[in-house]
Coordinates of N, CA and C in Angstrom, one line a residue:
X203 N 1.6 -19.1 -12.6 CA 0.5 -18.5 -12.0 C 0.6 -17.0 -12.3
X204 N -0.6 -16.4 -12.6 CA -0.5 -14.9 -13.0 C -0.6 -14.3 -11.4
X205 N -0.1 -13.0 -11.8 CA 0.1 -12.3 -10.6 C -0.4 -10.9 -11.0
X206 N -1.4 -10.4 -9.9 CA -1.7 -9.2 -9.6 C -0.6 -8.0 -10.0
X207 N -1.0 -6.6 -10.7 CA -0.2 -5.6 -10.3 C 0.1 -5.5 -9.2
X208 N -0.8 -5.7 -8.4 CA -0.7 -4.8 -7.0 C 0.4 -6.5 -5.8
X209 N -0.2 -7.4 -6.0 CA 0.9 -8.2 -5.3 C 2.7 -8.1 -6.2
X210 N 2.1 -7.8 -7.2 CA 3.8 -8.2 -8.2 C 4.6 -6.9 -7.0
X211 N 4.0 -5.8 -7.0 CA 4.5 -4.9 -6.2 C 5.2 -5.1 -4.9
X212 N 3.6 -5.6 -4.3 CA 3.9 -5.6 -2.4 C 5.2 -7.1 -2.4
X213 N 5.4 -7.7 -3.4 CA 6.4 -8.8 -3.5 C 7.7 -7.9 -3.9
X214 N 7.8 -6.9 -4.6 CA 9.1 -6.7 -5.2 C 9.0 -5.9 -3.6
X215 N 8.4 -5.1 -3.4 CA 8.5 -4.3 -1.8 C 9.4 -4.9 -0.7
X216 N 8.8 -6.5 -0.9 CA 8.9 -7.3 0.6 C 10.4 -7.8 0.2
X217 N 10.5 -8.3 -1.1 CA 11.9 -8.7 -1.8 C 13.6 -7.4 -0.9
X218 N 13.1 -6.2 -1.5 CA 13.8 -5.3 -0.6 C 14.2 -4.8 0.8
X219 N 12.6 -5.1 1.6 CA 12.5 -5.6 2.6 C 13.9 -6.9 3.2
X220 N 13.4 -7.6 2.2 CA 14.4 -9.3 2.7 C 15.8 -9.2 3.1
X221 N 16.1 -8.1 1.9 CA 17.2 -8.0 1.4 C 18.3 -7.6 2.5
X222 N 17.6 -6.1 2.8 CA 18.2 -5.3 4.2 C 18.2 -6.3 5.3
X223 N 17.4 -7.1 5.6 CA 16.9 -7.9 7.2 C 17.7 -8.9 6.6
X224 N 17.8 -9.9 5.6 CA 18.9 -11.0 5.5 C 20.8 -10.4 6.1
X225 N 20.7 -9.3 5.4 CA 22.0 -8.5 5.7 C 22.0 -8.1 6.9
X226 N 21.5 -7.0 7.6 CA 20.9 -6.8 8.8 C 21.5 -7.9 10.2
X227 N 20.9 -9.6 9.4 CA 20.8 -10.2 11.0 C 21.9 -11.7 10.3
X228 N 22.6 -11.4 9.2 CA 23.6 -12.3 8.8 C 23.4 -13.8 8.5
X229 N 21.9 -13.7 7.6 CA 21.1 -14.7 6.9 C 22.7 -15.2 6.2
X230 N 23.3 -14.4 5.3 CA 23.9 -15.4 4.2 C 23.5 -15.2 3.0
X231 N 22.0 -15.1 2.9 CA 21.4 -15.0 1.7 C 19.9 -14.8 2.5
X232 N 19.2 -14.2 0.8 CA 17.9 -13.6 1.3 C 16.8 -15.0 1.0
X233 N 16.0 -15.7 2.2 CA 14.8 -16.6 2.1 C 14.3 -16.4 0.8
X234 N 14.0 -17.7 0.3 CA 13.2 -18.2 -0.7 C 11.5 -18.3 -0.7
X235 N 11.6 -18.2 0.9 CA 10.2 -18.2 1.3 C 9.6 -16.7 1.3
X236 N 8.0 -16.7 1.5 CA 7.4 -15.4 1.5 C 7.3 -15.3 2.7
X237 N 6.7 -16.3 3.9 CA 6.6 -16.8 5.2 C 7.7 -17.1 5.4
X238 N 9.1 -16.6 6.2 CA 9.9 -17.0 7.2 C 9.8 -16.8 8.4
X239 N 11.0 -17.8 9.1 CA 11.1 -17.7 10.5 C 12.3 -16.4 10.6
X240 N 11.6 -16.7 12.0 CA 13.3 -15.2 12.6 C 14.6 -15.7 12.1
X241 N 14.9 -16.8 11.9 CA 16.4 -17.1 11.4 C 16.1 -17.2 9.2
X242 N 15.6 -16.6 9.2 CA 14.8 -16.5 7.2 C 14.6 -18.0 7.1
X243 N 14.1 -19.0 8.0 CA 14.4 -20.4 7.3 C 12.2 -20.5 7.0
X244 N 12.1 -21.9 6.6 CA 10.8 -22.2 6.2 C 9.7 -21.7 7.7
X245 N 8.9 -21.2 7.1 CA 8.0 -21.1 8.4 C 7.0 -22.1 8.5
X246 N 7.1 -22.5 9.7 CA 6.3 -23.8 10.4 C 4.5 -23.4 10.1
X247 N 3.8 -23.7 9.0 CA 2.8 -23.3 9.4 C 1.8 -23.6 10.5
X248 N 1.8 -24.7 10.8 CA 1.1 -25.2 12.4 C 1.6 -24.3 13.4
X249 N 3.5 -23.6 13.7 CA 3.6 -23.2 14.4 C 2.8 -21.7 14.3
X250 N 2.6 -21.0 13.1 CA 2.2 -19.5 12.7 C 0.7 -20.0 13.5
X251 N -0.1 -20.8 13.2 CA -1.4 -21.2 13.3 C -1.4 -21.1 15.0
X252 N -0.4 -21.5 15.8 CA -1.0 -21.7 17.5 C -0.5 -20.6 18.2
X253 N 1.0 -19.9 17.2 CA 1.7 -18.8 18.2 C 0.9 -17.6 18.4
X254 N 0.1 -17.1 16.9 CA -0.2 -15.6 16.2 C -1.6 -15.3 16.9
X255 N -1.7 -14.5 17.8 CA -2.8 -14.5 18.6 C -4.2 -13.6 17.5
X256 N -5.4 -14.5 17.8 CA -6.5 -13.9 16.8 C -6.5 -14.7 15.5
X257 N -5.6 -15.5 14.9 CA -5.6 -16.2 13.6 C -6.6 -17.0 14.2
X258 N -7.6 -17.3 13.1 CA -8.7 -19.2 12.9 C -7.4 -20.0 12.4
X259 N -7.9 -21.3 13.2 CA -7.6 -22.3 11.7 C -7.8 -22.3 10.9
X260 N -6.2 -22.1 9.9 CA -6.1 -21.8 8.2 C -5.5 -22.2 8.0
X261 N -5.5 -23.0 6.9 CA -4.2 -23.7 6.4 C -3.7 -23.6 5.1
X262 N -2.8 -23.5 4.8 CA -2.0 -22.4 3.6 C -3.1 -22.7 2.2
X263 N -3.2 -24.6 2.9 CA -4.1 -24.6 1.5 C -5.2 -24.0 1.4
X264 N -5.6 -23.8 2.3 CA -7.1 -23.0 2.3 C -7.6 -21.8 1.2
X265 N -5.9 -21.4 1.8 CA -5.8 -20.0 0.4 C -5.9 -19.9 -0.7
X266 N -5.1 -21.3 -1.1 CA -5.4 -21.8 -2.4 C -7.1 -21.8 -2.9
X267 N -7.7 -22.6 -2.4 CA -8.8 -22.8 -2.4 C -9.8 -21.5 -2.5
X268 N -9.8 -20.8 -1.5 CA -10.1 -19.7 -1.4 C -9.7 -18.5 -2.7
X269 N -8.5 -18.5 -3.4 CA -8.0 -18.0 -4.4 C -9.3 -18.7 -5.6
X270 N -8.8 -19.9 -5.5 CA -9.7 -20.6 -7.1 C -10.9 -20.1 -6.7
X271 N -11.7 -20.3 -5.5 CA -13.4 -19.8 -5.4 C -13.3 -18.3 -6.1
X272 N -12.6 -17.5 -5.3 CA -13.1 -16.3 -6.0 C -12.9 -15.9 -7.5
X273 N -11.6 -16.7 -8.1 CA -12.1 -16.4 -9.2 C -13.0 -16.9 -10.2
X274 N -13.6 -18.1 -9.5 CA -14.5 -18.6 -10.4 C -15.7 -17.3 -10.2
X275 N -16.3 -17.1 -8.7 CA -17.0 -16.0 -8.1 C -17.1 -14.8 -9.4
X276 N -15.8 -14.6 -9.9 CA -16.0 -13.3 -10.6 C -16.0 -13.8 -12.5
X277 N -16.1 -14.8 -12.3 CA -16.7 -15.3 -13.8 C -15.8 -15.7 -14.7
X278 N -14.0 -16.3 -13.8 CA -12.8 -16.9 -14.6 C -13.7 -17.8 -15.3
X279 N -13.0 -18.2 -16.2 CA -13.6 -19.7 -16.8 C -12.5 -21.3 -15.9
X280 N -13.5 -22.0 -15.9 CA -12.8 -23.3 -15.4 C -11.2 -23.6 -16.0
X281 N -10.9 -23.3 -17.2 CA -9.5 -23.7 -17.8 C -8.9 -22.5 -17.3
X282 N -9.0 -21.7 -17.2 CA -7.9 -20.4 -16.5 C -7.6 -20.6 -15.0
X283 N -8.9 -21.1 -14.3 CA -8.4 -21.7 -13.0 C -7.7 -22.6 -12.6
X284 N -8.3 -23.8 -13.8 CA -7.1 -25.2 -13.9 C -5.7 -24.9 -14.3
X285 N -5.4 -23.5 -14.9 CA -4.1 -23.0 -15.3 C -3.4 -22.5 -14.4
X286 N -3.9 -21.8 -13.1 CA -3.4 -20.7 -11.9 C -3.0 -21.7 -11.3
X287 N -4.0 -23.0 -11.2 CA -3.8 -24.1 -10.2 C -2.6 -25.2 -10.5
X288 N -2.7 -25.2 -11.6 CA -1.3 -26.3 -12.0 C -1.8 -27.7 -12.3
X289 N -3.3 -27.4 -12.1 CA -4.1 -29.1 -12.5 C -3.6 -29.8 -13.6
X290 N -3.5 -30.8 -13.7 CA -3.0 -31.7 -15.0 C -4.0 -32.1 -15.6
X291 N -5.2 -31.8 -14.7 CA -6.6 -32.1 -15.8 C -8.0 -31.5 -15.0
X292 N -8.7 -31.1 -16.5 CA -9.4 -30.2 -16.6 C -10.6 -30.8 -15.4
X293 N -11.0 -32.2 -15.6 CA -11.7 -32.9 -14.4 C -11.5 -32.7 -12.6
X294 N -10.0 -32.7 -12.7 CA -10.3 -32.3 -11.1 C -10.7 -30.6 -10.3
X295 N -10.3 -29.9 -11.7 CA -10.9 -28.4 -11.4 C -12.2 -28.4 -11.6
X296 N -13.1 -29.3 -12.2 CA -14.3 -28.9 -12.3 C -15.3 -29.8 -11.4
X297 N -14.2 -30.9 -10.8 CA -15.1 -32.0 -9.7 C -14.9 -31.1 -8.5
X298 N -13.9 -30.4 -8.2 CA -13.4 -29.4 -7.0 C -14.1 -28.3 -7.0
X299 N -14.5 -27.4 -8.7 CA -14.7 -26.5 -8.1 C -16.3 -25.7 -9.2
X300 N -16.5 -26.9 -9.7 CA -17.8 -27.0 -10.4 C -19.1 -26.4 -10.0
X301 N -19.1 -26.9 -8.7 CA -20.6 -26.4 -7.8 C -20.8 -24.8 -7.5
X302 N -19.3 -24.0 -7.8 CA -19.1 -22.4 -7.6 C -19.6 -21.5 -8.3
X303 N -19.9 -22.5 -10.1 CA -19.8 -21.5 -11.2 C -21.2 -20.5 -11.0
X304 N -21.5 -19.5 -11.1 CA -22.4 -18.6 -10.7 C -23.6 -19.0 -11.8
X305 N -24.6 -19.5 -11.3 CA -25.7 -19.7 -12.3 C -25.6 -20.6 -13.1
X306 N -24.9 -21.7 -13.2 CA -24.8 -22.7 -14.0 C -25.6 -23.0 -14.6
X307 N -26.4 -23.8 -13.1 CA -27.9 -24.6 -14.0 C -28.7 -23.5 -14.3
X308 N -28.7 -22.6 -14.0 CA -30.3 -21.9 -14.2 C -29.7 -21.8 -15.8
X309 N -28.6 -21.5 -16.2 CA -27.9 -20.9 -17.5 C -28.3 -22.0 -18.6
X310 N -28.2 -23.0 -17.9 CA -28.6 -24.8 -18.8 C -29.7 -24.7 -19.0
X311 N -31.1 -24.5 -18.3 CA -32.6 -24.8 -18.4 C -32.8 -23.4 -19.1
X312 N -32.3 -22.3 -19.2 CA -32.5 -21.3 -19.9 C -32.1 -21.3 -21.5
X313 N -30.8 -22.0 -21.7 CA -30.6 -22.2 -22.8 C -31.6 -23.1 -23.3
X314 N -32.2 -23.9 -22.7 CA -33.0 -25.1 -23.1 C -34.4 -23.8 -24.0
X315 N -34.7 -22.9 -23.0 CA -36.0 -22.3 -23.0 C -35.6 -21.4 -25.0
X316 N -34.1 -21.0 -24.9 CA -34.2 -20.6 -25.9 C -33.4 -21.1 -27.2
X317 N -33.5 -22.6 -27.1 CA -33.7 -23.0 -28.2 C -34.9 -23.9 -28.6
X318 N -35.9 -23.7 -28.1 CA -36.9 -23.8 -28.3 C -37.9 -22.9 -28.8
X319 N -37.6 -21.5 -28.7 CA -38.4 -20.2 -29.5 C -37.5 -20.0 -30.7
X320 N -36.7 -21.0 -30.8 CA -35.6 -20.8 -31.8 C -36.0 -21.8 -32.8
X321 N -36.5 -22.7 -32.3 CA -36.7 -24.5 -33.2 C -38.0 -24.4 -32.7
X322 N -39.2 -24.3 -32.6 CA -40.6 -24.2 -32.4 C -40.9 -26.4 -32.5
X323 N -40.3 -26.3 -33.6 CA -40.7 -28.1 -33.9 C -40.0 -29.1 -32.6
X324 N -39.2 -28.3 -31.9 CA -38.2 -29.1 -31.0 C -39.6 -29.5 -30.0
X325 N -40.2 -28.8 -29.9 CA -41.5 -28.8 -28.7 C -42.4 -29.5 -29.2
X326 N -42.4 -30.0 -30.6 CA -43.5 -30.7 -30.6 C -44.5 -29.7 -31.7
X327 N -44.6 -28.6 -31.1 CA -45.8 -27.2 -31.9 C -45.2 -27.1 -33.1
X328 N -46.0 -28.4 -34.2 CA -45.6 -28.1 -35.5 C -46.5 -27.2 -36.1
X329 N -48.0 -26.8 -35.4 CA -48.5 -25.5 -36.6 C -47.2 -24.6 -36.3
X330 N -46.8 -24.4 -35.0 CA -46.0 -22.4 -34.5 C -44.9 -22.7 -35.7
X331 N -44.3 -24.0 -35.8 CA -43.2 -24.7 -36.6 C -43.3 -23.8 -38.5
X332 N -44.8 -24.2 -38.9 CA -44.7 -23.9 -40.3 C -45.4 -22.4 -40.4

């Protein structure tokens, strides 16, 4: 998955962060995770979801999700998304996230409109044709 300048950062930041706090509280070693608990082990997401006062229900996957919407939103192509995502096929990114692409159909009936000022005969108008 490609990564942002700006998260490659706030990750190498937090990485350093880890580093001192694993040392600090006698982890052993610095968490694998981004989300830890107070002892660096996996963090419970259900527990983050009921403890963290002001969070909605979200669920990690949500992010995901939310990740692939926006970049379709900003005009990724479907195979770049099915890349970020790890899909093994190009059909489940586009049954999942098909309905997003910005203008799709109108882009379809429009191409229709102009291959038809293009091919005059396609319409039938064989004088406009010769």
């Amino acid at each position: 998955m490609d990564l942002s300048t700006q998260l490659g950062g706030t990750l190498r930041t937090l990485l350093t962060v880890r580093k001192a706090e694993a040392l600090k509280k006698g982890w052993g070693r610095v968490p694998d995770w981004v989300f830890c608990n107070e002892n660096g082990g996996r963090l419970d997401g259900d527990n983050l979801r009921h403890t963290k006062a002001g969070l909605r229900r979200v669920r990690f996957h949500d992010l995901r999700h939310t990740f692939a919407s926006l970049l379709i939103a900003q005009g990724e192509s479907l195979a770049y998304v099915r890349d970020q995502l790890g899909h093994a096929s190009i059909q489940l990114t586009v049954d999942t996230y098909g309905h997003l692409i910005p203008g799709a159909n109108r882009q379809a009936v429009d191409r229709l409109d102009d291959a038809t000022i293009r091919n005059p005969a396609a319409t039938g108008d064989i004088a406009a044709a010769q």
